[in-house]
């Protein structure tokens, strides 16, 4: 019932030209797998236009995501990007609250929530990220910590919007480190997230919300995550930067 999402977060990689070539190289596999997988790419802001041009020309089954967004309509906010600048380019999803934004740019739960609400207000869908540090996991505080991030992230979101929501569980210690959570560890937290969504909203919403795992997802391990009952896809960093690595991850979503 929940379609698997395979999303590539290109972070601060790829020029506009490089990103356009990569998306072209992913079109065939995305089309071939479109019955089973929704393929999404999140290029840096400077490449959204070139990628959107490729996508507009060919109508391929790849959706466009942004990596962040500010909530104001417009104004004197040097360096920020407004919602309408993204909808204008055909952006469907916006990643909010990635751990790198929380860690390096000081984004609080409140900021992340404001962004998530603004994304919905502009008819796009947030990919709301959460995840614990190694210190939190070792202190056995993961469940409480994730509950705090999820409850804060969902504040003020309507039930109607929440059914479309995508949540990404990305343990910080597994990002870019080559260390993955085991599929069982990831499933445990993703099931916990689904239970939290059911508490905040209800079971119907919880059954609809897609929950992705992220953190060193590779062609070799993707299928193991997709096989878990509460994991509905992946948010992929490093392995989404080449078609050679990303294509087999998309294929792994095939039923
Ligand atoms: P890696 O796949 O490089 O570990 O990155 C995961 C991530 O942060 C995706 O948003």
mmCIF file of C-alpha atoms and ligand atoms in Angstrom:
data_model
loop_
_atom_site.group_PDB
_atom_site.id
_atom_site.type_symbol
_atom_site.label_atom_id
_atom_site.label_comp_id
_atom_site.label_asym_id
_atom_site.label_seq_id
_atom_site.Cartn_x
_atom_site.Cartn_y
_atom_site.Cartn_z
ATOM 1 C CA UNK A 1 0.000 0.000 0.000
ATOM 2 C CA UNK A 2 2.888 2.401 0.743
ATOM 3 C CA UNK A 3 5.028 2.904 -2.327
ATOM 4 C CA UNK A 4 8.744 2.554 -1.690
ATOM 5 C CA UNK A 5 10.613 5.832 -2.029
ATOM 6 C CA UNK A 6 14.249 5.876 -3.098
ATOM 7 C CA UNK A 7 15.546 9.397 -2.574
ATOM 8 C CA UNK A 8 19.036 10.645 -3.364
ATOM 9 C CA UNK A 9 20.311 13.537 -1.281
ATOM 10 C CA UNK A 10 23.170 14.998 -3.290
ATOM 11 C CA UNK A 11 24.158 17.330 -0.429
ATOM 12 C CA UNK A 12 26.871 19.832 -1.493
ATOM 13 C CA UNK A 13 27.917 17.873 -4.560
ATOM 14 C CA UNK A 14 27.392 18.429 -8.316
ATOM 15 C CA UNK A 15 27.394 21.532 -10.464
ATOM 16 C CA UNK A 16 24.283 22.297 -12.499
ATOM 17 C CA UNK A 17 25.764 20.499 -15.512
ATOM 18 C CA UNK A 18 26.910 17.449 -13.564
ATOM 19 C CA UNK A 19 23.514 17.125 -11.897
ATOM 20 C CA UNK A 20 21.690 17.288 -15.232
ATOM 21 C CA UNK A 21 23.862 14.472 -16.612
ATOM 22 C CA UNK A 22 23.324 12.306 -13.532
ATOM 23 C CA UNK A 23 19.542 12.679 -13.658
ATOM 24 C CA UNK A 24 19.582 11.784 -17.355
ATOM 25 C CA UNK A 25 21.557 8.661 -16.525
ATOM 26 C CA UNK A 26 18.968 7.645 -13.935
ATOM 27 C CA UNK A 27 15.878 8.113 -16.084
ATOM 28 C CA UNK A 28 15.764 4.657 -17.650
ATOM 29 C CA UNK A 29 16.094 2.734 -14.416
ATOM 30 C CA UNK A 30 13.609 5.008 -12.665
ATOM 31 C CA UNK A 31 11.095 4.449 -15.472
ATOM 32 C CA UNK A 32 11.672 0.705 -15.464
ATOM 33 C CA UNK A 33 11.080 0.518 -11.688
ATOM 34 C CA UNK A 34 8.333 3.123 -11.460
ATOM 35 C CA UNK A 35 5.663 0.547 -10.634
ATOM 36 C CA UNK A 36 7.476 -0.335 -7.411
ATOM 37 C CA UNK A 37 9.622 2.659 -6.556
ATOM 38 C CA UNK A 38 9.180 6.387 -6.493
ATOM 39 C CA UNK A 39 12.578 7.841 -7.365
ATOM 40 C CA UNK A 40 13.429 11.278 -5.974
ATOM 41 C CA UNK A 41 16.575 13.386 -6.318
ATOM 42 C CA UNK A 42 17.578 16.351 -4.166
ATOM 43 C CA UNK A 43 20.237 18.378 -5.976
ATOM 44 C CA UNK A 44 21.779 21.510 -4.431
ATOM 45 C CA UNK A 45 19.768 24.716 -5.028
ATOM 46 C CA UNK A 46 22.085 25.813 -7.848
ATOM 47 C CA UNK A 47 21.267 22.657 -9.824
ATOM 48 C CA UNK A 48 17.491 22.569 -9.305
ATOM 49 C CA UNK A 49 16.836 24.502 -12.473
ATOM 50 C CA UNK A 50 19.021 22.381 -14.765
ATOM 51 C CA UNK A 51 17.592 19.160 -13.314
ATOM 52 C CA UNK A 52 14.024 20.460 -13.554
ATOM 53 C CA UNK A 53 14.629 21.290 -17.219
ATOM 54 C CA UNK A 54 15.721 17.706 -17.933
ATOM 55 C CA UNK A 55 12.705 16.353 -16.048
ATOM 56 C CA UNK A 56 10.259 18.700 -17.763
ATOM 57 C CA UNK A 57 11.491 17.649 -21.197
ATOM 58 C CA UNK A 58 11.171 13.929 -20.739
ATOM 59 C CA UNK A 59 8.392 13.468 -18.165
ATOM 60 C CA UNK A 60 10.385 10.758 -16.427
ATOM 61 C CA UNK A 61 9.281 9.154 -13.198
ATOM 62 C CA UNK A 62 11.828 11.067 -11.116
ATOM 63 C CA UNK A 63 10.575 13.670 -8.671
ATOM 64 C CA UNK A 64 12.491 16.708 -7.617
ATOM 65 C CA UNK A 65 13.316 17.558 -4.003
ATOM 66 C CA UNK A 66 15.067 20.510 -2.401
ATOM 67 C CA UNK A 67 17.462 20.027 0.500
ATOM 68 C CA UNK A 68 16.065 22.865 2.609
ATOM 69 C CA UNK A 69 13.731 25.872 2.451
ATOM 70 C CA UNK A 70 12.987 29.020 4.451
ATOM 71 C CA UNK A 71 9.401 29.572 5.560
ATOM 72 C CA UNK A 72 8.964 33.265 4.656
ATOM 73 C CA UNK A 73 7.285 34.206 1.360
ATOM 74 C CA UNK A 74 10.037 36.665 0.426
ATOM 75 C CA UNK A 75 12.055 39.412 2.048
ATOM 76 C CA UNK A 76 15.452 40.561 3.241
ATOM 77 C CA UNK A 77 16.845 37.127 4.176
ATOM 78 C CA UNK A 78 20.218 36.983 2.483
ATOM 79 C CA UNK A 79 21.116 33.516 1.312
ATOM 80 C CA UNK A 80 17.704 31.942 1.900
ATOM 81 C CA UNK A 81 15.355 30.280 -0.594
ATOM 82 C CA UNK A 82 11.587 30.833 -0.460
ATOM 83 C CA UNK A 83 8.817 28.273 -1.066
ATOM 84 C CA UNK A 84 7.587 29.837 -4.304
ATOM 85 C CA UNK A 85 11.104 29.693 -5.759
ATOM 86 C CA UNK A 86 10.887 25.923 -5.366
ATOM 87 C CA UNK A 87 7.314 25.325 -6.528
ATOM 88 C CA UNK A 88 8.145 27.370 -9.621
ATOM 89 C CA UNK A 89 10.757 24.732 -10.535
ATOM 90 C CA UNK A 90 8.427 21.799 -10.005
ATOM 91 C CA UNK A 91 9.872 20.764 -6.636
ATOM 92 C CA UNK A 92 7.625 18.138 -5.017
ATOM 93 C CA UNK A 93 9.516 17.339 -1.797
ATOM 94 C CA UNK A 94 11.655 19.340 0.605
ATOM 95 C CA UNK A 95 14.071 17.725 3.051
ATOM 96 C CA UNK A 96 13.725 19.452 6.424
ATOM 97 C CA UNK A 97 15.759 18.974 9.561
ATOM 98 C CA UNK A 98 18.581 16.926 8.084
ATOM 99 C CA UNK A 99 21.073 16.213 10.870
ATOM 100 C CA UNK A 100 23.745 18.186 9.006
ATOM 101 C CA UNK A 101 21.517 21.282 9.147
ATOM 102 C CA UNK A 102 20.783 20.669 12.812
ATOM 103 C CA UNK A 103 24.476 20.037 13.627
ATOM 104 C CA UNK A 104 26.311 22.608 11.509
ATOM 105 C CA UNK A 105 23.680 25.322 11.127
ATOM 106 C CA UNK A 106 22.007 25.141 14.516
ATOM 107 C CA UNK A 107 18.492 24.239 13.358
ATOM 108 C CA UNK A 108 16.288 23.564 16.355
ATOM 109 C CA UNK A 109 13.200 21.338 16.464
ATOM 110 C CA UNK A 110 11.124 24.519 16.335
ATOM 111 C CA UNK A 111 12.831 25.764 13.170
ATOM 112 C CA UNK A 112 12.421 22.334 11.574
ATOM 113 C CA UNK A 113 8.702 22.345 12.438
ATOM 114 C CA UNK A 114 8.179 25.821 10.956
ATOM 115 C CA UNK A 115 9.841 24.665 7.768
ATOM 116 C CA UNK A 116 7.748 21.479 7.599
ATOM 117 C CA UNK A 117 4.520 23.457 8.016
ATOM 118 C CA UNK A 118 5.581 25.949 5.338
ATOM 119 C CA UNK A 119 6.359 23.123 2.924
ATOM 120 C CA UNK A 120 2.820 21.755 3.342
ATOM 121 C CA UNK A 121 1.360 25.264 3.085
ATOM 122 C CA UNK A 122 2.870 25.485 -0.403
ATOM 123 C CA UNK A 123 1.516 22.143 -1.580
ATOM 124 C CA UNK A 124 4.843 20.345 -1.375
ATOM 125 C CA UNK A 125 5.699 17.441 0.933
ATOM 126 C CA UNK A 126 8.363 17.517 3.638
ATOM 127 C CA UNK A 127 10.838 14.713 4.149
ATOM 128 C CA UNK A 128 11.226 15.254 7.873
ATOM 129 C CA UNK A 129 14.529 13.935 9.196
ATOM 130 C CA UNK A 130 15.327 12.620 12.630
ATOM 131 C CA UNK A 131 18.156 10.615 14.132
ATOM 132 C CA UNK A 132 20.266 10.195 17.214
ATOM 133 C CA UNK A 133 23.983 10.614 17.877
ATOM 134 C CA UNK A 134 26.176 7.707 18.907
ATOM 135 C CA UNK A 135 26.313 9.161 22.415
ATOM 136 C CA UNK A 136 22.512 9.116 22.684
ATOM 137 C CA UNK A 137 22.338 5.533 21.403
ATOM 138 C CA UNK A 138 25.011 4.344 23.797
ATOM 139 C CA UNK A 139 23.196 6.019 26.687
ATOM 140 C CA UNK A 140 20.098 4.024 25.683
ATOM 141 C CA UNK A 141 18.120 7.218 25.089
ATOM 142 C CA UNK A 142 17.335 6.729 21.376
ATOM 143 C CA UNK A 143 13.590 6.100 21.763
ATOM 144 C CA UNK A 144 13.008 9.200 23.908
ATOM 145 C CA UNK A 145 15.206 11.380 21.759
ATOM 146 C CA UNK A 146 13.441 10.348 18.537
ATOM 147 C CA UNK A 147 10.057 10.828 20.226
ATOM 148 C CA UNK A 148 11.048 14.410 21.083
ATOM 149 C CA UNK A 149 12.143 15.172 17.518
ATOM 150 C CA UNK A 150 9.034 13.601 15.981
ATOM 151 C CA UNK A 151 6.513 15.222 18.337
ATOM 152 C CA UNK A 152 8.129 18.642 17.841
ATOM 153 C CA UNK A 153 8.363 18.123 14.093
ATOM 154 C CA UNK A 154 4.671 17.224 13.797
ATOM 155 C CA UNK A 155 3.325 20.078 15.925
ATOM 156 C CA UNK A 156 0.577 22.012 14.158
ATOM 157 C CA UNK A 157 0.498 19.745 11.107
ATOM 158 C CA UNK A 158 -3.040 18.840 10.075
ATOM 159 C CA UNK A 159 -4.190 15.273 9.813
ATOM 160 C CA UNK A 160 -4.950 15.703 6.108
ATOM 161 C CA UNK A 161 -1.389 16.865 5.419
ATOM 162 C CA UNK A 162 0.157 14.252 7.692
ATOM 163 C CA UNK A 163 -1.042 11.347 5.525
ATOM 164 C CA UNK A 164 1.354 12.468 2.776
ATOM 165 C CA UNK A 165 4.285 13.027 5.101
ATOM 166 C CA UNK A 166 7.617 11.304 4.610
ATOM 167 C CA UNK A 167 9.860 10.795 7.634
ATOM 168 C CA UNK A 168 13.508 9.813 7.315
ATOM 169 C CA UNK A 169 15.245 8.057 10.178
ATOM 170 C CA UNK A 170 18.951 8.695 9.829
ATOM 171 C CA UNK A 171 21.108 7.747 12.812
ATOM 172 C CA UNK A 172 23.902 10.333 12.780
ATOM 173 C CA UNK A 173 26.562 7.734 13.523
ATOM 174 C CA UNK A 174 25.627 5.880 10.322
ATOM 175 C CA UNK A 175 25.790 8.874 7.939
ATOM 176 C CA UNK A 176 28.776 8.822 5.619
ATOM 177 C CA UNK A 177 30.658 6.517 7.971
ATOM 178 C CA UNK A 178 30.139 3.212 6.225
ATOM 179 C CA UNK A 179 28.530 1.982 9.452
ATOM 180 C CA UNK A 180 24.919 1.082 8.899
ATOM 181 C CA UNK A 181 22.355 0.328 11.486
ATOM 182 C CA UNK A 182 21.417 -3.312 11.077
ATOM 183 C CA UNK A 183 18.052 -3.692 9.332
ATOM 184 C CA UNK A 184 16.641 -4.866 12.688
ATOM 185 C CA UNK A 185 17.939 -1.791 14.534
ATOM 186 C CA UNK A 186 16.539 0.498 11.849
ATOM 187 C CA UNK A 187 13.202 -1.361 11.880
ATOM 188 C CA UNK A 188 12.922 -0.998 15.637
ATOM 189 C CA UNK A 189 13.205 2.793 15.440
ATOM 190 C CA UNK A 190 11.007 3.084 12.329
ATOM 191 C CA UNK A 191 8.276 1.038 14.058
ATOM 192 C CA UNK A 192 8.624 3.353 17.065
ATOM 193 C CA UNK A 193 8.199 6.371 14.753
ATOM 194 C CA UNK A 194 5.068 4.837 13.238
ATOM 195 C CA UNK A 195 3.638 4.268 16.711
ATOM 196 C CA UNK A 196 4.365 7.907 17.565
ATOM 197 C CA UNK A 197 2.537 9.063 14.428
ATOM 198 C CA UNK A 198 -0.421 6.909 15.489
ATOM 199 C CA UNK A 199 -0.358 8.573 18.917
ATOM 200 C CA UNK A 200 -0.185 12.102 17.522
ATOM 201 C CA UNK A 201 -2.785 11.420 14.795
ATOM 202 C CA UNK A 202 -4.314 7.954 14.432
ATOM 203 C CA UNK A 203 -3.707 4.509 12.939
ATOM 204 C CA UNK A 204 -4.990 5.509 9.515
ATOM 205 C CA UNK A 205 -2.409 8.281 9.228
ATOM 206 C CA UNK A 206 0.316 6.046 10.667
ATOM 207 C CA UNK A 207 -0.396 3.403 8.009
ATOM 208 C CA UNK A 208 -0.079 5.995 5.249
ATOM 209 C CA UNK A 209 3.065 7.858 6.357
ATOM 210 C CA UNK A 210 6.213 6.645 4.641
ATOM 211 C CA UNK A 211 9.283 6.134 6.792
ATOM 212 C CA UNK A 212 12.688 5.941 5.130
ATOM 213 C CA UNK A 213 15.983 4.725 6.510
ATOM 214 C CA UNK A 214 19.171 6.672 5.767
ATOM 215 C CA UNK A 215 22.800 6.132 6.678
ATOM 216 C CA UNK A 216 25.324 4.321 4.471
ATOM 217 C CA UNK A 217 22.647 2.680 2.294
ATOM 218 C CA UNK A 218 24.449 0.899 -0.554
ATOM 219 C CA UNK A 219 23.512 -1.439 -3.414
ATOM 220 C CA UNK A 220 24.559 -4.387 -1.203
ATOM 221 C CA UNK A 221 22.315 -3.599 1.755
ATOM 222 C CA UNK A 222 19.319 -1.674 0.341
ATOM 223 C CA UNK A 223 17.052 -4.717 -0.146
ATOM 224 C CA UNK A 224 17.565 -5.781 3.475
ATOM 225 C CA UNK A 225 16.163 -2.443 4.650
ATOM 226 C CA UNK A 226 13.297 -2.458 2.141
ATOM 227 C CA UNK A 227 12.248 -5.895 3.406
ATOM 228 C CA UNK A 228 11.478 -4.519 6.881
ATOM 229 C CA UNK A 229 7.766 -3.953 7.540
ATOM 230 C CA UNK A 230 8.073 -0.348 8.740
ATOM 231 C CA UNK A 231 10.805 0.806 6.355
ATOM 232 C CA UNK A 232 9.333 2.269 3.182
ATOM 233 C CA UNK A 233 12.465 3.285 1.356
ATOM 234 C CA UNK A 234 15.791 5.012 1.723
ATOM 235 C CA UNK A 235 17.356 8.443 1.839
ATOM 236 C CA UNK A 236 20.727 7.896 0.210
ATOM 237 C CA UNK A 237 23.753 10.190 0.343
ATOM 238 C CA UNK A 238 27.106 8.973 -0.999
ATOM 239 C CA UNK A 239 25.700 6.098 -3.053
ATOM 240 C CA UNK A 240 23.289 8.471 -4.829
ATOM 241 C CA UNK A 241 26.134 10.413 -6.443
ATOM 242 C CA UNK A 242 26.711 8.017 -9.336
ATOM 243 C CA UNK A 243 24.237 6.186 -11.537
ATOM 244 C CA UNK A 244 26.303 3.007 -11.068
ATOM 245 C CA UNK A 245 25.606 2.959 -7.335
ATOM 246 C CA UNK A 246 22.152 4.555 -7.248
ATOM 247 C CA UNK A 247 20.518 2.491 -10.015
ATOM 248 C CA UNK A 248 20.853 -0.850 -8.170
ATOM 249 C CA UNK A 249 19.356 0.759 -5.046
ATOM 250 C CA UNK A 250 16.324 1.840 -7.094
ATOM 251 C CA UNK A 251 16.117 -1.698 -8.524
ATOM 252 C CA UNK A 252 16.266 -3.170 -5.016
ATOM 253 C CA UNK A 253 12.847 -1.615 -4.389
ATOM 254 C CA UNK A 254 11.258 -3.857 -7.001
ATOM 255 C CA UNK A 255 8.836 -6.279 -5.450
HETATM 256 P P1 LIG B 1 25.132 8.467 3.379
HETATM 257 O O1 LIG B 1 24.261 7.577 2.535
HETATM 258 O O2 LIG B 1 26.298 9.057 2.635
HETATM 259 O O3 LIG B 1 25.515 7.813 4.674
HETATM 260 O O4 LIG B 1 24.220 9.754 3.770
HETATM 261 C C1 LIG B 1 22.963 9.554 4.301
HETATM 262 C C2 LIG B 1 22.266 10.855 4.360
HETATM 263 O O5 LIG B 1 22.587 11.705 5.159
HETATM 264 C C3 LIG B 1 21.174 11.103 3.393
HETATM 265 O O6 LIG B 1 20.468 12.237 3.713
#
